[in-house]
Structures are given as C-alpha cells and as structure tokens.
Amino acid sequence: ICSAAGAADGMPWWVIASAIAVAAVSAIGVAMVLSGRLGDGLLHLAMRWGPRLRGIERTRRGGWPCLIAARRTSSTDAPPLIVLHGLGVRKETMLPLLEGLRGSRDVLAPDLPGFGEHDLEPKLARVLRADRDDGGDHDERAPLRFADVIARTPGPEVDAYVAAIEAWIGRAVDGPFDLAGASMGGALATAVAARRPAGLRRLVLLGPAGVRAPRTNEFMEEVARDVNPLAIETIADFDRVIDLNFTTPPRIPTFVKRALARDLKRRQPVQDLVTDALGPLLLDGIRNRLASVVAPTLVLWGGADEILDPSAAPIFEEGLPDAVVEIVDGAGHTLHGDRPREVIARIERFLDDA
C-alpha cells in the first residue's frame, strides 16, 4: 500500500484513500475467512445495516431494541402498528411487514425479552424461573418434557411476560395502536389483547400459536415425543427448519447458515427458559382467552403450514367475538415470507377498513 501511495505522485488523495480502504477491507476479509468467522461478520453487518439501507430505523424505543419503519406519507392519521416476532427468531424476520405496511402508518417491531438483542431483565428472569423447582442455572438443566408442559396451566410467569409486553407498548406509543403477531408472537398478541389494553384498535394474527389443532401433524407428533423439531446443531438442521417454515425457502449461503446456527446456539439457554415458561400458553393456553378479546381481529393462516396445522384456524374463528379468518393458499408457516404481497394486501384492507 505504501509503495503504491508513494508512486502516485499527483494522484487525488481520495483515490489513494480508496485503495488503502479496499486493501484494508480485503485483509480483514481474508483474516475472517481464515478464522472461520466471515459468516458471523457478514451476519452482524446485515443485521445492523440491512434495515438502515431500506430506510428502517434501528433504535431503542421504550427501553427495548426495535426496528421502526416510518410512514411514507403524512396525509393519513392511521395509528402505528406493532408486530411481534415468533419463537427462536428476532425482529428482523418481520422486515417484509415493516417494508410493506409502512405506506400510511408507522410500523414497530421489537425484540421480545430473551430474543435477538433483548437480554432478559433480571426481575423477569427470576419470575420465569419460578416454576422450576430444582434450583440452579437454567442452562445446566434439560428443557421440560411435553407431558409436563401440556399438563400445566399458564401461571404467573406467563402473566409477567405478557404484562411486560403491554407495559412496553404503553411506553413505545401514544394513543391508539394496532397489534400484530406471528406464531408465538400471535399467541402473545392475543394474550395482550385479552387484557384489553387502552388504545388497542385492531388485532392481526399470522399462523398464531396458542391452541391445539384438531389434526396432529408430523411436527406436533415429534413435539409430543419430546423431540424439538426446531433445534439447530448442523447445516442439515438449518435446512430442515427453513423447509418447515417456508414453501419457497429463501436461498442462504452456507457460511451465513453456519453463522446463524452459531448465533442461535449462543442464545439457546435463555430462549429455552422463555419457551419452557411460555409453553402452556403456546400449546393450548390461548383457547380460554379468546372470548376476552374485544378488538376486531384478522387471522391469516398458511394453507401449507407444517408447524401449526391450519385445522386450528376454526377455533380462533369460533372463539373470537369479532374475527375474520382467511387461509392463504400455498403459504407455509412464515406466510409473510412465502406470500408477502398477498398477506400485506389483506392486512392493509383490514386495517384501513377501521
């Protein structure tokens, strides 16, 4: 680099600086490849800069890490929409909704406690551990068995987690708001709505957890055998989980898959703690709360969902006082990833009808 700079007498300074920068970045890239951390570095850059390049703010709102897509027009007074992500993932998985629904409203997606960049607050962590009677650190214990979870009713640990979301909403937005959630986020959004928080206008659920489907699919059969179909240890596991979630899986480079798998493994102990605590709610704990939801609700379900069987959709239709339930043909569990335009159009129509 120094030789090139010395020979460049009269060359503009920015050309020399650019050459040095490219060489430095290349050197860093080589070092990362040699250390096996290229995927980790690219994953970190993608998480940090990907949303910003799309005009989506990465910030903290109400004390929680959050993505915010500001509305593109000021000619409407539509309330903000809050979207809650699913189990084992993070706020970035909701980017299709943030990008597609920001036209006339602000859209906020937080990392829920214990996921993504959101470390569990000590007080909430103590409450979530309260139902475990063997003491010690959670990461030294195996997750609870399916039979143990399904036999329990949602307790104070579930109420504390849901109350934490409701309290955050109160800090994050002023006045009326709409609420949406996918999978686990759908169950939690329903539980929040059942508490009838001030300002909640409409509710949107995408393949929500929370009720046992009349038809037991292969995924739930494995869960009943105490197998975690979403566990990721290898690249093959990663591909299997992606295939479970999508009918049209996104193409992801292998080195990025390895980085994502390492990231998931690092977060697994805390996520296991949250999953064990919320298990009774996610398996069948929403059923008895549906009648308490007074907000008009749209339920969208992927017709090819291999995780939460679409046969559960009529339970929401019958249990919610004011609900529209629609099946999105050809979409899997992550229906906003498989059919983003169709899902966004249906949500917009529902919210704009208010």
Coordinates of C-alpha atoms in Angstrom, one line a residue:
I1 CA 0.0 0.0 0.0
C2 CA 2.8 2.4 1.0
S3 CA 4.7 1.7 -2.3
A4 CA 1.5 2.4 -4.3
A5 CA 0.9 5.6 -2.5
G6 CA 4.5 6.8 -2.9
A7 CA 4.3 6.2 -6.6
A8 CA 1.1 8.0 -7.0
D9 CA 2.6 11.5 -7.1
G10 CA -0.1 13.9 -8.2
M11 CA -2.9 11.4 -7.8
P12 CA -6.0 12.7 -6.0
W13 CA -6.0 11.9 -2.2
W14 CA -9.4 10.2 -2.3
V15 CA -8.1 7.7 -4.9
I16 CA -5.2 6.8 -2.6
A17 CA -7.5 6.6 0.4
S18 CA -9.9 4.4 -1.5
A19 CA -7.1 2.0 -2.5
I20 CA -6.0 1.8 1.1
A21 CA -9.6 1.2 2.3
V22 CA -10.2 -1.6 -0.2
A23 CA -6.9 -3.3 0.7
A24 CA -7.7 -3.0 4.4
V25 CA -11.2 -4.4 4.0
S26 CA -9.7 -7.3 1.9
A27 CA -7.2 -8.0 4.6
I28 CA -9.9 -8.1 7.2
G29 CA -12.0 -10.4 5.0
V30 CA -9.1 -12.8 4.5
A31 CA -8.5 -12.9 8.2
M32 CA -12.1 -13.6 8.9
V33 CA -12.2 -16.4 6.3
L34 CA -9.1 -17.9 7.9
S35 CA -10.6 -17.8 11.3
G36 CA -14.0 -19.2 10.1
R37 CA -15.8 -16.0 11.2
L38 CA -16.7 -14.5 7.8
G39 CA -20.4 -15.5 8.2
D40 CA -20.5 -14.0 11.7
G41 CA -19.1 -10.7 10.4
L42 CA -21.5 -10.6 7.4
L43 CA -24.4 -11.5 9.6
H44 CA -23.6 -8.7 12.0
L45 CA -23.3 -6.2 9.2
A46 CA -26.5 -7.4 7.6
M47 CA -28.5 -7.2 10.9
R48 CA -27.0 -3.7 11.6
W49 CA -27.1 -2.1 8.2
G50 CA -29.6 -4.1 6.1
P51 CA -32.7 -2.3 7.7
R52 CA -31.0 1.1 7.5
L53 CA -30.3 0.7 3.8
R54 CA -34.1 0.2 3.4
G55 CA -34.9 3.4 5.4
I56 CA -35.8 1.5 8.6
E57 CA -34.5 2.9 11.8
R58 CA -32.7 0.6 14.2
T59 CA -33.1 2.0 17.7
R60 CA -34.4 1.5 21.2
R61 CA -38.0 2.6 21.9
G62 CA -39.5 2.3 25.3
G63 CA -36.3 0.7 26.5
W64 CA -36.4 -2.3 24.1
P65 CA -34.4 -2.9 20.9
C66 CA -36.7 -2.1 18.0
L67 CA -37.0 -1.6 14.2
I68 CA -39.1 1.3 13.2
A69 CA -40.4 1.9 9.6
A70 CA -41.8 5.4 9.5
R71 CA -44.8 6.1 7.3
R72 CA -44.1 7.4 3.8
T73 CA -47.0 9.9 3.8
S74 CA -48.3 12.4 6.3
S75 CA -51.7 12.6 4.7
T76 CA -53.2 10.0 7.0
D77 CA -53.7 9.6 10.7
A78 CA -53.6 5.8 10.8
P79 CA -52.3 4.6 14.2
P80 CA -49.0 2.8 14.5
L81 CA -48.8 -0.9 14.0
I82 CA -46.7 -3.1 16.4
V83 CA -45.6 -6.5 15.1
L84 CA -44.4 -9.3 17.4
H85 CA -42.0 -12.0 16.0
G86 CA -42.1 -15.8 16.5
L87 CA -40.3 -18.3 18.6
G88 CA -36.5 -18.6 18.3
V89 CA -36.1 -15.7 15.9
R90 CA -35.8 -11.9 16.1
K91 CA -37.3 -8.6 15.0
E92 CA -35.5 -8.7 11.6
T93 CA -37.8 -11.6 10.5
M94 CA -40.7 -9.1 10.4
L95 CA -38.9 -6.9 7.8
P96 CA -41.4 -7.9 5.0
L97 CA -44.2 -6.5 7.1
L98 CA -42.3 -3.3 8.0
E99 CA -41.5 -2.6 4.4
G100 CA -44.9 -3.4 3.0
L101 CA -47.1 -1.8 5.6
R102 CA -45.3 1.5 6.2
G103 CA -47.0 3.5 3.5
S104 CA -49.6 5.1 5.7
R105 CA -48.5 4.2 9.2
D106 CA -45.5 3.8 11.4
V107 CA -44.6 0.1 12.0
L108 CA -42.6 -1.1 15.0
A109 CA -41.0 -4.5 15.6
P110 CA -39.3 -5.1 19.0
D111 CA -37.1 -7.9 20.0
L112 CA -39.1 -9.7 22.7
P113 CA -37.4 -10.4 26.0
G114 CA -34.8 -13.2 25.7
F115 CA -34.6 -12.9 21.9
G116 CA -32.4 -11.1 19.4
E117 CA -30.7 -8.1 21.1
H118 CA -33.0 -8.1 24.1
D119 CA -31.4 -9.7 27.2
L120 CA -33.9 -10.8 29.9
E121 CA -34.3 -8.3 32.6
P122 CA -33.2 -9.9 36.0
K123 CA -36.6 -9.4 37.6
L124 CA -38.5 -11.1 34.7
A125 CA -35.9 -13.9 34.5
R126 CA -36.5 -14.6 38.2
V127 CA -40.2 -14.9 37.6
L128 CA -39.8 -17.1 34.6
R129 CA -37.6 -19.5 36.6
A130 CA -40.1 -19.6 39.5
D131 CA -41.9 -22.7 38.1
R132 CA -38.6 -24.7 38.1
D133 CA -38.2 -26.4 41.4
D134 CA -34.8 -27.9 41.1
G135 CA -32.8 -24.7 41.5
G136 CA -29.5 -23.7 39.8
D137 CA -28.9 -22.1 36.5
H138 CA -31.3 -22.9 33.7
D139 CA -28.6 -23.7 31.1
E140 CA -27.5 -26.7 33.2
R141 CA -30.9 -28.3 33.0
A142 CA -32.8 -30.0 30.3
P143 CA -36.0 -28.4 28.9
L144 CA -39.3 -29.7 30.4
R145 CA -40.9 -32.7 28.8
F146 CA -44.0 -32.2 26.6
A147 CA -46.2 -34.1 29.1
D148 CA -45.1 -31.8 31.9
V149 CA -45.8 -28.6 29.8
I150 CA -49.2 -29.7 28.5
A151 CA -50.3 -30.7 32.0
R152 CA -49.7 -27.2 33.3
T153 CA -51.9 -24.2 33.0
P154 CA -50.4 -20.8 32.3
G155 CA -49.2 -19.3 35.5
P156 CA -47.7 -16.1 36.9
E157 CA -44.6 -16.4 34.7
V158 CA -46.9 -16.2 31.6
D159 CA -48.8 -13.2 33.0
A160 CA -45.5 -11.5 33.9
Y161 CA -44.2 -11.9 30.3
V162 CA -47.4 -10.7 28.7
A163 CA -47.6 -7.8 31.2
A164 CA -44.1 -6.8 30.2
I165 CA -45.2 -6.5 26.6
E166 CA -48.2 -4.5 27.5
A167 CA -46.1 -2.1 29.6
W168 CA -43.6 -1.7 26.8
I169 CA -46.4 -0.8 24.4
G170 CA -47.6 1.9 26.8
R171 CA -44.0 3.4 26.7
A172 CA -43.5 3.0 23.0
V173 CA -46.6 4.5 21.5
D174 CA -49.1 7.3 22.5
G175 CA -52.8 6.8 21.8
P176 CA -54.4 4.2 19.6
F177 CA -52.4 1.4 18.0
D178 CA -52.9 -1.8 16.0
L179 CA -51.2 -5.0 17.1
A180 CA -50.0 -8.0 15.0
G181 CA -48.1 -11.2 15.8
A182 CA -46.8 -14.3 14.0
S183 CA -46.7 -17.8 15.5
M184 CA -45.5 -17.3 19.2
G185 CA -46.0 -13.5 18.6
G186 CA -49.6 -14.2 17.6
A187 CA -50.2 -16.0 20.8
L188 CA -48.7 -13.2 22.8
A189 CA -50.5 -10.6 20.9
T190 CA -53.8 -12.4 21.6
A191 CA -52.9 -12.6 25.3
V192 CA -52.2 -8.9 25.4
A193 CA -55.4 -8.1 23.6
A194 CA -57.3 -10.3 26.1
R195 CA -56.1 -7.9 28.8
R196 CA -57.9 -5.1 26.8
P197 CA -55.2 -2.5 26.9
A198 CA -56.1 1.1 26.4
G199 CA -55.7 2.2 22.8
L200 CA -55.8 -1.2 21.1
R201 CA -57.8 -0.8 17.9
R202 CA -57.4 -3.9 15.7
L203 CA -55.5 -7.2 16.0
V204 CA -53.8 -9.3 13.2
L205 CA -52.7 -12.9 13.8
L206 CA -50.4 -14.8 11.4
G207 CA -50.5 -18.5 12.0
P208 CA -50.8 -18.0 15.7
A209 CA -49.8 -20.5 18.4
G210 CA -51.9 -21.0 21.4
V211 CA -54.4 -23.7 20.7
R212 CA -54.0 -27.5 20.0
A213 CA -55.1 -28.2 16.4
P214 CA -57.7 -30.9 15.9
R215 CA -55.4 -32.6 13.4
T216 CA -52.0 -33.6 14.8
N217 CA -49.4 -33.1 12.1
E218 CA -45.9 -34.6 12.0
F219 CA -44.3 -31.6 13.7
M220 CA -46.6 -31.9 16.8
E221 CA -46.1 -35.7 16.8
E222 CA -42.4 -35.1 17.3
V223 CA -43.0 -32.4 19.9
A224 CA -45.2 -35.0 21.8
R225 CA -42.2 -37.4 21.7
D226 CA -40.1 -34.7 23.4
V227 CA -38.2 -34.0 20.2
N228 CA -37.5 -30.4 19.3
P229 CA -38.0 -30.2 15.5
L230 CA -36.7 -26.6 15.6
A231 CA -33.3 -27.5 17.2
I232 CA -30.4 -26.4 15.1
E233 CA -26.9 -28.0 15.5
T234 CA -25.8 -28.6 11.9
I235 CA -26.3 -27.1 8.4
A236 CA -28.7 -30.0 7.7
D237 CA -30.8 -29.0 10.8
F238 CA -30.9 -25.4 9.5
D239 CA -32.1 -26.5 6.1
R240 CA -34.8 -28.7 7.7
V241 CA -36.1 -25.9 9.8
I242 CA -36.2 -23.5 6.9
D243 CA -38.1 -26.1 4.9
L244 CA -40.6 -26.4 7.8
N245 CA -41.2 -22.7 7.8
F246 CA -41.4 -21.9 4.0
T247 CA -43.0 -23.5 1.0
T248 CA -40.5 -21.5 -1.1
P249 CA -37.3 -21.4 1.1
P250 CA -35.0 -18.4 0.7
R251 CA -31.6 -19.0 -0.7
I252 CA -29.0 -18.6 2.1
P253 CA -25.2 -19.0 1.6
T254 CA -23.7 -21.9 3.6
F255 CA -21.3 -19.7 5.6
V256 CA -24.3 -17.5 6.6
K257 CA -26.2 -20.6 7.7
R258 CA -23.2 -21.5 9.9
A259 CA -23.1 -18.1 11.5
L260 CA -26.9 -18.1 12.1
A261 CA -26.6 -21.6 13.7
R262 CA -23.8 -20.3 16.0
D263 CA -25.9 -17.3 16.9
L264 CA -28.9 -19.5 17.7
K265 CA -26.7 -21.8 19.8
R266 CA -25.4 -18.9 21.9
R267 CA -28.9 -17.8 22.7
Q268 CA -30.4 -21.2 23.2
P269 CA -30.2 -21.3 27.0
V270 CA -32.2 -18.1 27.5
Q271 CA -34.6 -19.0 24.7
D272 CA -35.2 -22.4 26.3
L273 CA -36.0 -20.6 29.6
V274 CA -38.6 -18.4 27.9
T275 CA -40.0 -21.4 25.9
D276 CA -40.4 -23.5 29.0
A277 CA -42.1 -20.7 30.8
L278 CA -44.5 -19.8 28.0
G279 CA -45.0 -23.5 26.9
P280 CA -48.5 -23.8 28.5
L281 CA -49.6 -20.6 26.7
L282 CA -48.2 -21.6 23.4
L283 CA -49.6 -25.2 23.3
D284 CA -53.2 -24.5 24.3
G285 CA -53.3 -21.6 26.7
I286 CA -54.9 -19.1 24.3
R287 CA -58.1 -21.0 23.8
N288 CA -59.7 -19.8 27.1
R289 CA -58.6 -16.2 26.5
L290 CA -60.2 -15.8 23.0
A291 CA -63.6 -14.7 24.3
S292 CA -61.9 -11.8 26.2
V293 CA -60.6 -10.2 23.0
V294 CA -62.9 -7.3 22.0
A295 CA -60.8 -5.9 19.3
P296 CA -61.8 -6.8 15.7
T297 CA -59.3 -9.5 14.6
L298 CA -57.9 -10.8 11.3
V299 CA -56.5 -14.3 11.4
L300 CA -54.4 -15.4 8.4
W301 CA -53.1 -19.0 8.2
G302 CA -50.9 -20.6 5.6
G303 CA -52.7 -23.4 3.9
A304 CA -49.5 -25.4 3.7
D305 CA -48.4 -24.7 7.3
E306 CA -46.4 -27.7 8.5
I307 CA -45.7 -26.4 12.0
L308 CA -49.1 -25.1 13.3
D309 CA -51.8 -27.0 11.4
P310 CA -54.4 -24.9 9.7
S311 CA -57.1 -27.1 11.3
A312 CA -56.7 -24.8 14.3
A313 CA -58.0 -21.8 12.4
P314 CA -61.7 -22.5 13.0
I315 CA -61.0 -22.5 16.8
F316 CA -60.0 -18.8 16.5
E317 CA -63.0 -18.1 14.3
E318 CA -65.4 -19.6 16.8
G319 CA -63.7 -18.3 19.9
L320 CA -63.0 -14.7 19.0
P321 CA -66.1 -12.4 19.3
D322 CA -65.3 -10.4 16.2
A323 CA -62.9 -12.2 13.8
V324 CA -62.3 -12.7 10.1
V325 CA -60.3 -15.9 9.4
E326 CA -58.7 -16.5 6.0
I327 CA -56.5 -19.2 4.6
V328 CA -53.6 -18.2 2.4
D329 CA -53.3 -21.0 -0.2
G330 CA -49.8 -22.2 -0.9
A331 CA -48.2 -20.4 2.0
G332 CA -46.3 -22.1 4.8
H333 CA -45.8 -21.2 8.4
T334 CA -44.0 -18.0 7.6
L335 CA -46.7 -16.8 5.3
H336 CA -45.5 -13.2 5.2
G337 CA -42.3 -14.6 3.7
D338 CA -43.9 -17.0 1.3
R339 CA -46.7 -14.7 0.1
P340 CA -45.7 -11.2 1.2
R341 CA -47.7 -9.2 -1.3
E342 CA -50.9 -11.1 -0.7
V343 CA -50.5 -11.0 3.1
I344 CA -49.7 -7.3 3.1
A345 CA -52.7 -6.5 0.9
R346 CA -55.0 -8.4 3.2
I347 CA -53.7 -6.7 6.3
E348 CA -53.9 -3.3 4.7
R349 CA -57.5 -3.8 3.7
F350 CA -58.4 -4.9 7.2
L351 CA -56.6 -2.1 9.0
D352 CA -57.9 0.6 6.6
D353 CA -61.5 -0.6 7.0
A354 CA -61.5 0.5 10.6

